[in-house]
GROMACS .gro file of C-alpha atoms in nm:
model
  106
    1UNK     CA    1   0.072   0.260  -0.650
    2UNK     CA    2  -0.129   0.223  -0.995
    3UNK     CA    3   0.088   0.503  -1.127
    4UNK     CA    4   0.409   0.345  -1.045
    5UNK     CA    5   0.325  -0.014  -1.140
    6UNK     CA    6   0.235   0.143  -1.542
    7UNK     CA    7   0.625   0.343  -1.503
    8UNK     CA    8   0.760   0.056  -1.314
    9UNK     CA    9   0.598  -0.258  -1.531
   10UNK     CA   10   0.455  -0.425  -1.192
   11UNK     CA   11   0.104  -0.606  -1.173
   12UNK     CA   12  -0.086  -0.384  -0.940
   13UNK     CA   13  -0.483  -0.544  -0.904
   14UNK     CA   14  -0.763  -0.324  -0.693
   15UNK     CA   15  -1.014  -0.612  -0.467
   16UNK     CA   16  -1.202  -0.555  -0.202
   17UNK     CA   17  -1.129  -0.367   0.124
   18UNK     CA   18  -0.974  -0.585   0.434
   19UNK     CA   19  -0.712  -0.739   0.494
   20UNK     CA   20  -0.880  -1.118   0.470
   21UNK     CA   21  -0.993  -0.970   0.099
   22UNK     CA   22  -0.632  -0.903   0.043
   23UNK     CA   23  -0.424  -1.174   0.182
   24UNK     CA   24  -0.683  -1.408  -0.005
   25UNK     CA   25  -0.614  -1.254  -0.316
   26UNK     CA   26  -0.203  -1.216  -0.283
   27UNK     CA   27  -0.220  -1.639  -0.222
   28UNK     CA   28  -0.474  -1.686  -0.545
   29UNK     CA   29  -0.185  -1.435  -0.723
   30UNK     CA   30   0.105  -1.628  -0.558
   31UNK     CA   31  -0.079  -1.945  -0.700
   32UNK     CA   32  -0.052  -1.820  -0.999
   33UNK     CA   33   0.327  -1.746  -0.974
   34UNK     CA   34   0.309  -1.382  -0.885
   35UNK     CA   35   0.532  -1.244  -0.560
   36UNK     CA   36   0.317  -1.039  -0.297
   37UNK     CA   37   0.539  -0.740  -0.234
   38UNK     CA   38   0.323  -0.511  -0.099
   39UNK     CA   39  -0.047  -0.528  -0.036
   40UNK     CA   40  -0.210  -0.188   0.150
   41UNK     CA   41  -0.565  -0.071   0.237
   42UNK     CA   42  -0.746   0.302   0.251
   43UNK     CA   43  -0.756   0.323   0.592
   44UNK     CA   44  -0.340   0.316   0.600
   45UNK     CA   45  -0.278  -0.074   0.649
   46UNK     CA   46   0.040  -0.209   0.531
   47UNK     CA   47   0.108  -0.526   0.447
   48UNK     CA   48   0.496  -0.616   0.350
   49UNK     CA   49   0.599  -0.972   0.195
   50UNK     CA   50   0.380  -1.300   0.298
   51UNK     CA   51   0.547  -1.346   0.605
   52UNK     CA   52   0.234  -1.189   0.803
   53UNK     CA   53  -0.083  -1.195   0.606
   54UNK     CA   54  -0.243  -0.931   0.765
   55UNK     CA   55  -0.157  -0.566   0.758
   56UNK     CA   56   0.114  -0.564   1.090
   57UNK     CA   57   0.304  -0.231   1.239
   58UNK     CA   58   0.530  -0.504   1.315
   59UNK     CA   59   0.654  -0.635   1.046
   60UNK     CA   60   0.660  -0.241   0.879
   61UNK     CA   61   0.853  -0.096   1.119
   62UNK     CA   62   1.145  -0.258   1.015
   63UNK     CA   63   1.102  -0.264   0.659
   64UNK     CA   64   1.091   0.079   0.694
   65UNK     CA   65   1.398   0.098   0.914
   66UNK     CA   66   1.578  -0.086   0.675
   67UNK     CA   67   1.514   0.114   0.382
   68UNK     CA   68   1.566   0.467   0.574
   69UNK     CA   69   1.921   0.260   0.640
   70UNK     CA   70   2.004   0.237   0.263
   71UNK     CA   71   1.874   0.592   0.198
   72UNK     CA   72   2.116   0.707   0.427
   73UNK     CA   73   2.449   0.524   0.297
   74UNK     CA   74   2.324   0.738  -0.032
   75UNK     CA   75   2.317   1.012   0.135
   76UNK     CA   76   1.949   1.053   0.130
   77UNK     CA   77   1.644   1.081   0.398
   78UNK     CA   78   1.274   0.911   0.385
   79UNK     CA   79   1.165   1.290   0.328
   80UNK     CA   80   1.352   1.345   0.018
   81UNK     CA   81   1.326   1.035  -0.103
   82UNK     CA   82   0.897   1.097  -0.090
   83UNK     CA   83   0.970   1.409  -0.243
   84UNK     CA   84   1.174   1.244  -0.505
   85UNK     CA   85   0.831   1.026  -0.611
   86UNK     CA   86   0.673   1.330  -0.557
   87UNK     CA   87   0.822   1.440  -0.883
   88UNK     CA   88   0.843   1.130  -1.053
   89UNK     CA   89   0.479   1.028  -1.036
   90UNK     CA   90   0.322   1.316  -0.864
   91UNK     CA   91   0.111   1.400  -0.576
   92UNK     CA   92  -0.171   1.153  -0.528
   93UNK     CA   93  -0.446   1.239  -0.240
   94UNK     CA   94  -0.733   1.017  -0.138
   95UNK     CA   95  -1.012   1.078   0.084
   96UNK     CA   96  -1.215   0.831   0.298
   97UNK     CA   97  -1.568   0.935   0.392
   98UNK     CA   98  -1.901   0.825   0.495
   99UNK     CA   99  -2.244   0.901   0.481
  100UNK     CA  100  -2.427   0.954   0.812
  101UNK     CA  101  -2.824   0.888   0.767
  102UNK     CA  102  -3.022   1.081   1.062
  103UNK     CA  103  -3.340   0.930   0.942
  104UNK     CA  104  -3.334   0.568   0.871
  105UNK     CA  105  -3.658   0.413   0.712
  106UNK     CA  106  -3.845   0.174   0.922
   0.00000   0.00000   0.00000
């Protein structure tokens, strides 16, 4: 999303992981006079709009549904449409990992 917000011209701010981190922060940014579009977290939580300020499946869903809609009438599908950013911004990959400690001190 970084990458798209410099091509794009779109705020996009890291903070901290969670969705009460992020909701938080879209309001302070909405106080400000910023829109929340889109707010999303490593471990693949989505958060669309301020209608639900929490990452929902619920709300998604039919964002997504919607937008596969208007890819259609052009003709397109949510595949080649990701391929299409694909080649406009690139391939991105991010890992999530942990570190596992066998021998904690006491």
């Amino acid at each position: 999303v970084s990458t798209q917000s410099t091509g794009e011209g779109f705020l996009f701010e890291d903070c901290l992981t969670g969705f009460k981190w992020m909701a938080n922060y879209a309001l302070r940014k909405m106080d400000e006079g910023y829109t929340c579009l889109f707010a999303y977290e490593e471990s693949i939580g989505y958060m669309y709009g301020t209608n639900v300020m929490d990452k929902d499946g619920i709300s998604a869903g039919p964002v997504l549904a919607a937008y596969a809609s208007k890819l259609y009438d052009r003709g397109m599908s949510l595949s080649q449409y990701l391929h299409s950013l694909y080649t406009k911004y690139g391939y991105h990959i991010s890992t999530d990992s942990y570190y596992l400690c066998y021998d904690p001190p006491t």
